[in-house]
Amino acid sequence: MAGTSSRGDEGKKKARIEIIPLIDVIFFLLATFVLFTLSLDRTVSVPVTLPQTATNPGPPDPNMVTLQMSAGNTAYWKVGQGAAEPIFDAEIEDRLKAYRASNPNDPKVLVTADSTAKFGSTVLALDMVRKVGIEQVSIETVASQTGR
């Protein structure tokens, strides 16, 4: 039986490195790494020391205007300890101009909002106060009842 190959060589398989599964694993690891690094949010903050209130701040300024923003283009205008009067957003700038003209030395405005107010309407009120030129502005950070 000359010319035939030996059976020992036919039964052996050569070892091969399969590239396709290796590429799949590498792309999976790359995609996982990219998604993980994109999900990391670096939060940078500035430490703020808020002022403490006095135990008895005294009576509020009788000439100070409280401008309370509410939902639906509604605001409430209150001077001193008087009753709050509902007004529309369009009236705020004219009221602020009249208030600044009547009290040119020391106009003070407290901007506040009730729990139904949108953030945009409060920013609009602050912008109008700045536009009129009133520099003494306070912002109340606690939501209060409507028309307080």
Short mmCIF file of C-alpha atoms in Angstrom, two decimals:
data_model
loop_
_atom_site.label_atom_id
_atom_site.label_comp_id
_atom_site.label_asym_id
_atom_site.label_seq_id
_atom_site.Cartn_x
_atom_site.Cartn_y
_atom_site.Cartn_z
CA MET A 1 0.00 0.00 0.00
CA ALA A 2 2.42 2.35 -1.19
CA GLY A 3 1.40 5.89 -1.96
CA THR A 4 -1.32 6.15 0.68
CA SER A 5 -0.99 8.53 3.57
CA SER A 6 -0.82 7.37 7.09
CA ARG A 7 -3.97 7.59 9.14
CA GLY A 8 -2.20 9.45 11.95
CA ASP A 9 -2.01 12.69 9.95
CA GLU A 10 -5.70 12.69 8.91
CA GLY A 11 -7.13 12.54 12.43
CA LYS A 12 -5.25 15.61 13.71
CA LYS A 13 -6.80 19.08 13.33
CA LYS A 14 -4.67 22.16 13.18
CA ALA A 15 -5.31 24.81 15.86
CA ARG A 16 -6.69 28.08 14.42
CA ILE A 17 -7.44 31.43 15.98
CA GLU A 18 -10.90 32.60 14.98
CA ILE A 19 -10.81 36.39 14.43
CA ILE A 20 -14.56 37.10 14.06
CA PRO A 21 -15.58 36.19 17.65
CA LEU A 22 -12.53 38.07 18.94
CA ILE A 23 -13.60 41.22 17.08
CA ASP A 24 -17.15 40.87 18.45
CA VAL A 25 -15.86 40.69 22.02
CA ILE A 26 -13.58 43.71 21.51
CA PHE A 27 -16.43 45.79 20.05
CA PHE A 28 -18.69 44.76 22.94
CA LEU A 29 -16.08 45.86 25.48
CA LEU A 30 -15.50 49.13 23.61
CA ALA A 31 -19.22 49.92 23.45
CA THR A 32 -19.62 49.12 27.15
CA PHE A 33 -16.72 51.38 28.06
CA VAL A 34 -18.04 54.26 25.93
CA LEU A 35 -21.56 54.01 27.37
CA PHE A 36 -20.20 53.82 30.90
CA THR A 37 -18.01 56.89 30.49
CA LEU A 38 -20.86 58.87 28.88
CA SER A 39 -23.13 58.08 31.82
CA LEU A 40 -20.70 59.58 34.31
CA ASP A 41 -21.77 63.10 35.23
CA ARG A 42 -19.23 65.22 36.96
CA THR A 43 -21.08 67.51 39.30
CA VAL A 44 -19.12 70.58 40.20
CA SER A 45 -20.64 72.78 42.87
CA VAL A 46 -19.73 75.89 44.75
CA PRO A 47 -20.05 75.79 48.53
CA VAL A 48 -22.48 78.47 49.68
CA THR A 49 -22.94 79.71 53.20
CA LEU A 50 -26.49 80.97 53.50
CA PRO A 51 -27.17 83.81 55.91
CA GLN A 52 -29.04 82.99 59.08
CA THR A 53 -32.17 84.93 59.97
CA ALA A 54 -32.58 86.73 63.23
CA THR A 55 -35.02 85.31 65.75
CA ASN A 56 -37.09 88.50 65.60
CA PRO A 57 -36.47 90.39 62.36
CA GLY A 58 -38.94 93.11 63.25
CA PRO A 59 -41.96 94.40 61.36
CA PRO A 60 -41.76 94.34 57.55
CA ASP A 61 -41.23 97.57 55.65
CA PRO A 62 -44.65 99.21 55.14
CA ASN A 63 -43.61 100.45 51.67
CA MET A 64 -42.24 97.14 50.40
CA VAL A 65 -44.11 95.52 47.52
CA THR A 66 -44.73 91.79 47.51
CA LEU A 67 -45.09 90.38 44.02
CA GLN A 68 -46.43 86.84 44.17
CA MET A 69 -46.49 84.81 40.97
CA SER A 70 -49.18 82.22 40.37
CA ALA A 71 -50.33 79.93 37.59
CA GLY A 72 -52.11 81.11 34.46
CA ASN A 73 -50.60 84.58 33.85
CA THR A 74 -51.77 85.72 37.27
CA ALA A 75 -49.81 87.60 39.89
CA TYR A 76 -50.69 89.20 43.22
CA TRP A 77 -49.57 92.73 44.11
CA LYS A 78 -49.40 93.69 47.77
CA VAL A 79 -48.00 96.87 49.30
CA GLY A 80 -46.93 96.60 52.94
CA GLN A 81 -49.45 94.77 55.09
CA GLY A 82 -52.39 95.50 52.77
CA ALA A 83 -54.49 92.96 50.94
CA ALA A 84 -53.09 91.19 47.90
CA GLU A 85 -54.66 92.32 44.65
CA PRO A 86 -54.75 89.94 41.66
CA ILE A 87 -53.20 91.35 38.48
CA PHE A 88 -52.16 89.98 35.09
CA ASP A 89 -48.55 89.47 34.06
CA ALA A 90 -48.89 92.28 31.51
CA GLU A 91 -49.58 94.80 34.32
CA ILE A 92 -46.46 94.01 36.36
CA GLU A 93 -44.04 96.29 34.54
CA ASP A 94 -46.38 99.31 34.66
CA ARG A 95 -47.02 98.74 38.37
CA LEU A 96 -43.31 98.48 39.09
CA LYS A 97 -42.62 101.71 37.18
CA ALA A 98 -45.35 103.53 39.12
CA TYR A 99 -44.05 102.12 42.42
CA ARG A 100 -40.49 103.22 41.62
CA ALA A 101 -41.73 106.70 40.67
CA SER A 102 -43.72 107.02 43.92
CA ASN A 103 -40.87 105.74 46.07
CA PRO A 104 -37.64 106.84 44.31
CA ASN A 105 -35.32 106.68 47.34
CA ASP A 106 -35.86 103.17 48.64
CA PRO A 107 -38.01 100.88 46.43
CA LYS A 108 -38.03 97.30 47.75
CA VAL A 109 -39.64 94.29 46.10
CA LEU A 110 -40.18 90.79 47.47
CA VAL A 111 -40.71 88.24 44.68
CA THR A 112 -42.43 85.07 45.77
CA ALA A 113 -44.52 82.31 44.21
CA ASP A 114 -47.24 79.93 45.23
CA SER A 115 -47.10 76.18 44.71
CA THR A 116 -48.89 76.38 41.33
CA ALA A 117 -46.53 78.93 39.76
CA LYS A 118 -44.20 78.06 36.93
CA PHE A 119 -40.51 78.86 37.14
CA GLY A 120 -40.63 80.94 33.95
CA SER A 121 -43.18 83.42 35.32
CA THR A 122 -41.04 84.03 38.40
CA VAL A 123 -37.96 84.66 36.24
CA LEU A 124 -40.08 87.02 34.12
CA ALA A 125 -41.02 88.98 37.25
CA LEU A 126 -37.38 89.20 38.34
CA ASP A 127 -36.43 90.39 34.86
CA MET A 128 -39.09 93.11 34.98
CA VAL A 129 -37.86 94.29 38.38
CA ARG A 130 -34.33 94.54 36.98
CA LYS A 131 -35.57 96.28 33.83
CA VAL A 132 -37.38 98.94 35.86
CA GLY A 133 -34.19 99.57 37.86
CA ILE A 134 -35.18 98.46 41.35
CA GLU A 135 -32.04 97.20 43.05
CA GLN A 136 -33.35 96.01 46.42
CA VAL A 137 -34.97 92.70 45.54
CA SER A 138 -35.63 89.75 47.83
CA ILE A 139 -36.67 86.29 46.73
CA GLU A 140 -38.75 84.13 49.00
CA THR A 141 -37.70 80.51 48.62
CA VAL A 142 -40.69 78.91 50.35
CA ALA A 143 -43.90 78.37 48.39
CA SER A 144 -46.84 80.11 50.03
CA GLN A 145 -50.59 80.06 49.64
CA THR A 146 -52.09 81.81 46.64
CA GLY A 147 -52.82 85.49 47.22
CA ARG A 148 -51.00 85.64 50.55
#
